[in-house]
PDB file of N, CA and C in Angstrom:
ATOM      1  N   UNK A   1       4.282  -4.307   5.743  1.00  0.00           N
ATOM      2  CA  UNK A   1       4.821  -4.481   7.009  1.00  0.00           C
ATOM      3  C   UNK A   1       5.250  -3.196   7.565  1.00  0.00           C
ATOM      4  N   UNK A   2       5.006  -2.944   8.644  1.00  0.00           N
ATOM      5  CA  UNK A   2       4.265  -3.696   9.696  1.00  0.00           C
ATOM      6  C   UNK A   2       2.676  -3.446   9.456  1.00  0.00           C
ATOM      7  N   UNK A   3       1.949  -4.320   9.685  1.00  0.00           N
ATOM      8  CA  UNK A   3       0.585  -4.267   9.751  1.00  0.00           C
ATOM      9  C   UNK A   3      -0.126  -4.961  11.163  1.00  0.00           C
ATOM     10  N   UNK A   4      -0.855  -4.300  11.904  1.00  0.00           N
ATOM     11  CA  UNK A   4      -1.167  -2.887  11.782  1.00  0.00           C
ATOM     12  C   UNK A   4      -0.139  -1.967  11.921  1.00  0.00           C
ATOM     13  N   UNK A   5      -0.394  -0.664  11.576  1.00  0.00           N
ATOM     14  CA  UNK A   5       0.419   0.194  11.431  1.00  0.00           C
ATOM     15  C   UNK A   5       0.023   1.736  12.045  1.00  0.00           C
ATOM     16  N   UNK A   6       0.687   2.458  12.491  1.00  0.00           N
ATOM     17  CA  UNK A   6       0.313   4.046  13.039  1.00  0.00           C
ATOM     18  C   UNK A   6       0.818   4.857  11.840  1.00  0.00           C
ATOM     19  N   UNK A   7       1.820   4.938  11.283  1.00  0.00           N
ATOM     20  CA  UNK A   7       2.417   5.826  10.517  1.00  0.00           C
ATOM     21  C   UNK A   7       2.767   5.583   9.323  1.00  0.00           C
ATOM     22  N   UNK A   8       3.741   4.528   8.941  1.00  0.00           N
ATOM     23  CA  UNK A   8       3.930   4.179   7.428  1.00  0.00           C
ATOM     24  C   UNK A   8       4.117   2.491   7.483  1.00  0.00           C
ATOM     25  N   UNK A   9       4.212   2.027   6.091  1.00  0.00           N
ATOM     26  CA  UNK A   9       4.288   0.764   5.981  1.00  0.00           C
ATOM     27  C   UNK A   9       5.047   0.463   4.702  1.00  0.00           C
ATOM     28  N   UNK A  10       5.615  -0.587   4.511  1.00  0.00           N
ATOM     29  CA  UNK A  10       6.561  -0.833   3.096  1.00  0.00           C
ATOM     30  C   UNK A  10       6.056  -2.164   2.555  1.00  0.00           C
ATOM     31  N   UNK A  11       6.080  -2.217   1.207  1.00  0.00           N
ATOM     32  CA  UNK A  11       5.616  -3.632   0.685  1.00  0.00           C
ATOM     33  C   UNK A  11       6.878  -3.905  -0.257  1.00  0.00           C
ATOM     34  N   UNK A  12       7.455  -5.138   0.058  1.00  0.00           N
ATOM     35  CA  UNK A  12       8.504  -6.017  -0.585  1.00  0.00           C
ATOM     36  C   UNK A  12       8.017  -6.431  -1.796  1.00  0.00           C
ATOM     37  N   UNK A  13       8.765  -6.219  -3.119  1.00  0.00           N
ATOM     38  CA  UNK A  13       8.775  -6.600  -4.253  1.00  0.00           C
ATOM     39  C   UNK A  13       9.811  -7.468  -4.623  1.00  0.00           C
ATOM     40  N   UNK A  14       9.512  -8.438  -5.705  1.00  0.00           N
ATOM     41  CA  UNK A  14      10.634  -9.038  -6.360  1.00  0.00           C
ATOM     42  C   UNK A  14      11.638  -7.956  -7.126  1.00  0.00           C
ATOM     43  N   UNK A  15      13.047  -8.284  -7.068  1.00  0.00           N
ATOM     44  CA  UNK A  15      13.832  -7.243  -7.653  1.00  0.00           C
ATOM     45  C   UNK A  15      13.801  -6.803  -8.937  1.00  0.00           C
ATOM     46  N   UNK A  16      13.221  -7.446  -9.799  1.00  0.00           N
ATOM     47  CA  UNK A  16      13.007  -7.180 -11.152  1.00  0.00           C
ATOM     48  C   UNK A  16      11.504  -6.293 -11.278  1.00  0.00           C
ATOM     49  N   UNK A  17      10.873  -6.393 -10.245  1.00  0.00           N
ATOM     50  CA  UNK A  17       9.532  -5.757 -10.711  1.00  0.00           C
ATOM     51  C   UNK A  17       8.997  -4.369 -11.070  1.00  0.00           C
ATOM     52  N   UNK A  18       8.422  -3.984 -11.968  1.00  0.00           N
ATOM     53  CA  UNK A  18       8.023  -2.859 -12.310  1.00  0.00           C
ATOM     54  C   UNK A  18       6.754  -2.530 -11.719  1.00  0.00           C
ATOM     55  N   UNK A  19       6.504  -1.935 -10.382  1.00  0.00           N
ATOM     56  CA  UNK A  19       5.306  -1.744  -9.942  1.00  0.00           C
ATOM     57  C   UNK A  19       4.611  -0.452  -9.571  1.00  0.00           C
ATOM     58  N   UNK A  20       3.433  -0.450  -9.321  1.00  0.00           N
ATOM     59  CA  UNK A  20       2.636   0.693  -8.938  1.00  0.00           C
ATOM     60  C   UNK A  20       1.386   0.031  -7.649  1.00  0.00           C
ATOM     61  N   UNK A  21       1.260   0.961  -6.710  1.00  0.00           N
ATOM     62  CA  UNK A  21       0.517   0.475  -5.754  1.00  0.00           C
ATOM     63  C   UNK A  21      -0.687   1.836  -5.412  1.00  0.00           C
ATOM     64  N   UNK A  22      -1.603   1.363  -5.238  1.00  0.00           N
ATOM     65  CA  UNK A  22      -2.704   2.297  -4.852  1.00  0.00           C
ATOM     66  C   UNK A  22      -3.261   2.029  -3.474  1.00  0.00           C
ATOM     67  N   UNK A  23      -3.518   2.814  -2.600  1.00  0.00           N
ATOM     68  CA  UNK A  23      -4.247   2.830  -1.079  1.00  0.00           C
ATOM     69  C   UNK A  23      -5.392   3.336  -1.501  1.00  0.00           C
ATOM     70  N   UNK A  24      -6.510   2.561  -0.988  1.00  0.00           N
ATOM     71  CA  UNK A  24      -7.954   2.920  -1.312  1.00  0.00           C
ATOM     72  C   UNK A  24      -8.523   2.581   0.068  1.00  0.00           C
ATOM     73  N   UNK A  25      -9.526   3.464   0.200  1.00  0.00           N
ATOM     74  CA  UNK A  25     -10.455   3.452   1.663  1.00  0.00           C
ATOM     75  C   UNK A  25     -11.360   2.497   1.300  1.00  0.00           C
ATOM     76  N   UNK A  26     -12.447   2.067   2.318  1.00  0.00           N
ATOM     77  CA  UNK A  26     -13.678   1.119   2.145  1.00  0.00           C
ATOM     78  C   UNK A  26     -14.121   1.038   1.144  1.00  0.00           C
ATOM     79  N   UNK A  27     -14.374   2.277   0.428  1.00  0.00           N
ATOM     80  CA  UNK A  27     -15.308   2.519  -0.453  1.00  0.00           C
ATOM     81  C   UNK A  27     -14.802   2.359  -1.862  1.00  0.00           C
ATOM     82  N   UNK A  28     -13.426   2.058  -1.982  1.00  0.00           N
ATOM     83  CA  UNK A  28     -12.904   1.821  -3.093  1.00  0.00           C
ATOM     84  C   UNK A  28     -12.373   3.201  -3.788  1.00  0.00           C
ATOM     85  N   UNK A  29     -12.158   4.158  -2.928  1.00  0.00           N
ATOM     86  CA  UNK A  29     -11.581   5.225  -3.385  1.00  0.00           C
ATOM     87  C   UNK A  29     -10.168   5.334  -3.238  1.00  0.00           C
ATOM     88  N   UNK A  30      -9.546   5.914  -4.337  1.00  0.00           N
ATOM     89  CA  UNK A  30      -8.066   5.895  -4.162  1.00  0.00           C
ATOM     90  C   UNK A  30      -7.453   7.105  -3.606  1.00  0.00           C
ATOM     91  N   UNK A  31      -6.809   6.954  -2.205  1.00  0.00           N
ATOM     92  CA  UNK A  31      -6.265   7.733  -1.676  1.00  0.00           C
ATOM     93  C   UNK A  31      -4.873   8.223  -1.963  1.00  0.00           C
ATOM     94  N   UNK A  32      -3.848   7.239  -1.873  1.00  0.00           N
ATOM     95  CA  UNK A  32      -2.621   7.503  -2.155  1.00  0.00           C
ATOM     96  C   UNK A  32      -2.230   6.530  -3.438  1.00  0.00           C
ATOM     97  N   UNK A  33      -1.105   7.118  -4.270  1.00  0.00           N
ATOM     98  CA  UNK A  33      -0.529   6.401  -5.405  1.00  0.00           C
ATOM     99  C   UNK A  33       0.927   6.075  -5.142  1.00  0.00           C
ATOM    100  N   UNK A  34       1.662   5.400  -5.350  1.00  0.00           N
ATOM    101  CA  UNK A  34       3.080   5.279  -5.275  1.00  0.00           C
ATOM    102  C   UNK A  34       3.624   4.288  -6.375  1.00  0.00           C
ATOM    103  N   UNK A  35       4.862   4.442  -6.569  1.00  0.00           N
ATOM    104  CA  UNK A  35       5.802   3.385  -7.610  1.00  0.00           C
ATOM    105  C   UNK A  35       6.740   2.894  -7.025  1.00  0.00           C
ATOM    106  N   UNK A  36       7.414   1.804  -7.306  1.00  0.00           N
ATOM    107  CA  UNK A  36       8.704   1.525  -6.611  1.00  0.00           C
ATOM    108  C   UNK A  36       9.919   2.100  -6.663  1.00  0.00           C
ATOM    109  N   UNK A  37      10.389   1.984  -5.676  1.00  0.00           N
ATOM    110  CA  UNK A  37      11.816   2.304  -5.526  1.00  0.00           C
ATOM    111  C   UNK A  37      12.796   1.024  -5.497  1.00  0.00           C
ATOM    112  N   UNK A  38      13.408   0.335  -6.137  1.00  0.00           N
ATOM    113  CA  UNK A  38      14.210  -0.701  -6.228  1.00  0.00           C
ATOM    114  C   UNK A  38      13.051  -1.996  -6.221  1.00  0.00           C
ATOM    115  N   UNK A  39      13.011  -2.409  -4.985  1.00  0.00           N
ATOM    116  CA  UNK A  39      12.102  -3.790  -4.593  1.00  0.00           C
ATOM    117  C   UNK A  39      11.089  -3.312  -3.564  1.00  0.00           C
ATOM    118  N   UNK A  40      11.124  -1.794  -3.000  1.00  0.00           N
ATOM    119  CA  UNK A  40      10.067  -1.461  -2.159  1.00  0.00           C
ATOM    120  C   UNK A  40       9.113  -0.491  -2.423  1.00  0.00           C
ATOM    121  N   UNK A  41       8.129  -0.561  -2.076  1.00  0.00           N
ATOM    122  CA  UNK A  41       7.104   0.561  -1.940  1.00  0.00           C
ATOM    123  C   UNK A  41       6.647   1.072  -0.981  1.00  0.00           C
ATOM    124  N   UNK A  42       7.137   2.072  -0.452  1.00  0.00           N
ATOM    125  CA  UNK A  42       6.427   2.886   1.000  1.00  0.00           C
ATOM    126  C   UNK A  42       5.470   3.827   0.886  1.00  0.00           C
ATOM    127  N   UNK A  43       4.512   3.724   1.930  1.00  0.00           N
ATOM    128  CA  UNK A  43       3.285   4.504   2.077  1.00  0.00           C
ATOM    129  C   UNK A  43       3.446   5.384   3.389  1.00  0.00           C
ATOM    130  N   UNK A  44       3.510   6.493   3.491  1.00  0.00           N
ATOM    131  CA  UNK A  44       3.141   7.267   4.515  1.00  0.00           C
ATOM    132  C   UNK A  44       1.705   7.496   4.924  1.00  0.00           C
ATOM    133  N   UNK A  45       1.481   7.040   6.052  1.00  0.00           N
ATOM    134  CA  UNK A  45      -0.122   7.150   5.922  1.00  0.00           C
ATOM    135  C   UNK A  45      -0.383   7.958   7.487  1.00  0.00           C
ATOM    136  N   UNK A  46       0.556   8.579   7.878  1.00  0.00           N
ATOM    137  CA  UNK A  46       0.339   9.426   9.432  1.00  0.00           C
ATOM    138  C   UNK A  46      -1.012  10.395   9.512  1.00  0.00           C
ATOM    139  N   UNK A  47      -1.209  10.994   8.215  1.00  0.00           N
ATOM    140  CA  UNK A  47      -2.212  12.109   8.158  1.00  0.00           C
ATOM    141  C   UNK A  47      -3.604  11.419   8.290  1.00  0.00           C
ATOM    142  N   UNK A  48      -3.683  10.046   7.856  1.00  0.00           N
ATOM    143  CA  UNK A  48      -5.049   9.611   7.338  1.00  0.00           C
ATOM    144  C   UNK A  48      -5.651   9.099   8.892  1.00  0.00           C
ATOM    145  N   UNK A  49      -7.016   8.859   8.888  1.00  0.00           N
ATOM    146  CA  UNK A  49      -7.675   8.466  10.065  1.00  0.00           C
ATOM    147  C   UNK A  49      -7.457   7.075  10.337  1.00  0.00           C
ATOM    148  N   UNK A  50      -7.609   6.653  11.464  1.00  0.00           N
ATOM    149  CA  UNK A  50      -7.486   5.220  12.022  1.00  0.00           C
ATOM    150  C   UNK A  50      -8.620   4.524  11.164  1.00  0.00           C
ATOM    151  N   UNK A  51      -8.464   3.398  10.519  1.00  0.00           N
ATOM    152  CA  UNK A  51      -9.337   2.617   9.725  1.00  0.00           C
ATOM    153  C   UNK A  51      -8.746   1.478   9.211  1.00  0.00           C
ATOM    154  N   UNK A  52      -9.599   0.601   8.230  1.00  0.00           N
ATOM    155  CA  UNK A  52      -9.027  -0.379   7.435  1.00  0.00           C
ATOM    156  C   UNK A  52      -9.019   0.157   5.691  1.00  0.00           C
ATOM    157  N   UNK A  53      -7.645  -0.142   5.501  1.00  0.00           N
ATOM    158  CA  UNK A  53      -7.383   0.491   3.855  1.00  0.00           C
ATOM    159  C   UNK A  53      -7.225  -0.750   3.090  1.00  0.00           C
ATOM    160  N   UNK A  54      -7.286  -0.518   1.733  1.00  0.00           N
ATOM    161  CA  UNK A  54      -6.875  -1.780   0.942  1.00  0.00           C
ATOM    162  C   UNK A  54      -5.726  -1.340   0.081  1.00  0.00           C
ATOM    163  N   UNK A  55      -4.761  -1.947  -0.254  1.00  0.00           N
ATOM    164  CA  UNK A  55      -3.821  -1.705  -0.906  1.00  0.00           C
ATOM    165  C   UNK A  55      -3.838  -2.431  -2.277  1.00  0.00           C
ATOM    166  N   UNK A  56      -3.744  -1.857  -3.501  1.00  0.00           N
ATOM    167  CA  UNK A  56      -3.795  -2.673  -4.679  1.00  0.00           C
ATOM    168  C   UNK A  56      -2.496  -2.496  -5.604  1.00  0.00           C
ATOM    169  N   UNK A  57      -1.666  -3.620  -5.599  1.00  0.00           N
ATOM    170  CA  UNK A  57      -0.518  -3.680  -5.967  1.00  0.00           C
ATOM    171  C   UNK A  57      -0.320  -4.556  -7.498  1.00  0.00           C
ATOM    172  N   UNK A  58       0.135  -3.596  -8.188  1.00  0.00           N
ATOM    173  CA  UNK A  58       0.276  -4.374  -9.781  1.00  0.00           C
ATOM    174  C   UNK A  58       1.788  -4.221 -10.214  1.00  0.00           C
ATOM    175  N   UNK A  59       2.187  -5.515 -10.571  1.00  0.00           N
ATOM    176  CA  UNK A  59       3.611  -5.787 -10.948  1.00  0.00           C
ATOM    177  C   UNK A  59       3.476  -6.917 -12.011  1.00  0.00           C
ATOM    178  N   UNK A  60       4.288  -6.926 -13.027  1.00  0.00           N
ATOM    179  CA  UNK A  60       4.697  -7.948 -13.814  1.00  0.00           C
ATOM    180  C   UNK A  60       3.394  -8.954 -14.202  1.00  0.00           C
ATOM    181  N   UNK A  61       2.393  -7.991 -14.459  1.00  0.00           N
ATOM    182  CA  UNK A  61       0.897  -8.241 -15.218  1.00  0.00           C
ATOM    183  C   UNK A  61       0.326  -9.242 -14.053  1.00  0.00           C
ATOM    184  N   UNK A  62       0.721  -9.003 -12.945  1.00  0.00           N
ATOM    185  CA  UNK A  62       0.088  -9.271 -11.810  1.00  0.00           C
ATOM    186  C   UNK A  62      -0.867  -8.564 -11.076  1.00  0.00           C
ATOM    187  N   UNK A  63      -2.026  -8.687 -10.350  1.00  0.00           N
ATOM    188  CA  UNK A  63      -2.766  -7.617  -9.311  1.00  0.00           C
ATOM    189  C   UNK A  63      -2.686  -8.433  -7.948  1.00  0.00           C
ATOM    190  N   UNK A  64      -2.597  -7.493  -6.744  1.00  0.00           N
ATOM    191  CA  UNK A  64      -2.582  -8.275  -5.585  1.00  0.00           C
ATOM    192  C   UNK A  64      -3.289  -7.150  -4.803  1.00  0.00           C
ATOM    193  N   UNK A  65      -4.381  -7.810  -3.835  1.00  0.00           N
ATOM    194  CA  UNK A  65      -4.769  -6.728  -3.318  1.00  0.00           C
ATOM    195  C   UNK A  65      -4.668  -7.199  -1.929  1.00  0.00           C
ATOM    196  N   UNK A  66      -4.354  -6.385  -0.687  1.00  0.00           N
ATOM    197  CA  UNK A  66      -4.006  -6.654   0.797  1.00  0.00           C
ATOM    198  C   UNK A  66      -4.828  -5.605   1.618  1.00  0.00           C
ATOM    199  N   UNK A  67      -5.002  -6.096   2.956  1.00  0.00           N
ATOM    200  CA  UNK A  67      -5.771  -5.141   3.791  1.00  0.00           C
ATOM    201  C   UNK A  67      -4.700  -4.717   4.576  1.00  0.00           C
ATOM    202  N   UNK A  68      -4.753  -3.186   5.093  1.00  0.00           N
ATOM    203  CA  UNK A  68      -3.858  -2.696   6.008  1.00  0.00           C
ATOM    204  C   UNK A  68      -4.824  -1.809   7.031  1.00  0.00           C
ATOM    205  N   UNK A  69      -4.360  -2.173   8.093  1.00  0.00           N
ATOM    206  CA  UNK A  69      -5.332  -1.560   9.287  1.00  0.00           C
ATOM    207  C   UNK A  69      -4.142  -0.343   9.976  1.00  0.00           C
ATOM    208  N   UNK A  70      -4.705   0.975  10.031  1.00  0.00           N
ATOM    209  CA  UNK A  70      -3.865   2.098  10.383  1.00  0.00           C
ATOM    210  C   UNK A  70      -4.879   2.160  11.861  1.00  0.00           C
ATOM    211  N   UNK A  71      -3.891   2.112  12.930  1.00  0.00           N
ATOM    212  CA  UNK A  71      -4.288   2.273  14.305  1.00  0.00           C
ATOM    213  C   UNK A  71      -4.137   3.745  14.645  1.00  0.00           C
ATOM    214  N   UNK A  72      -4.552   4.062  15.964  1.00  0.00           N
ATOM    215  CA  UNK A  72      -4.674   5.574  16.368  1.00  0.00           C
ATOM    216  C   UNK A  72      -3.101   5.610  16.828  1.00  0.00           C
TER     217      UNK A  72
END
């Protein structure tokens, strides 16, 4: 959240999650990687162009994909 966003977004996780996340462009190329800080993962995407991105979150042996829209 928030989605769409203009500068950053946060992924909320279960408290006990050991997680990592990747932000990918529409071609599947990894642009940013983050790990969780407690129950959150935060991405700062101010420097990226407006576009649709895919977030891949891996935690507790699960993998989840979500779309994120970066506005101007």
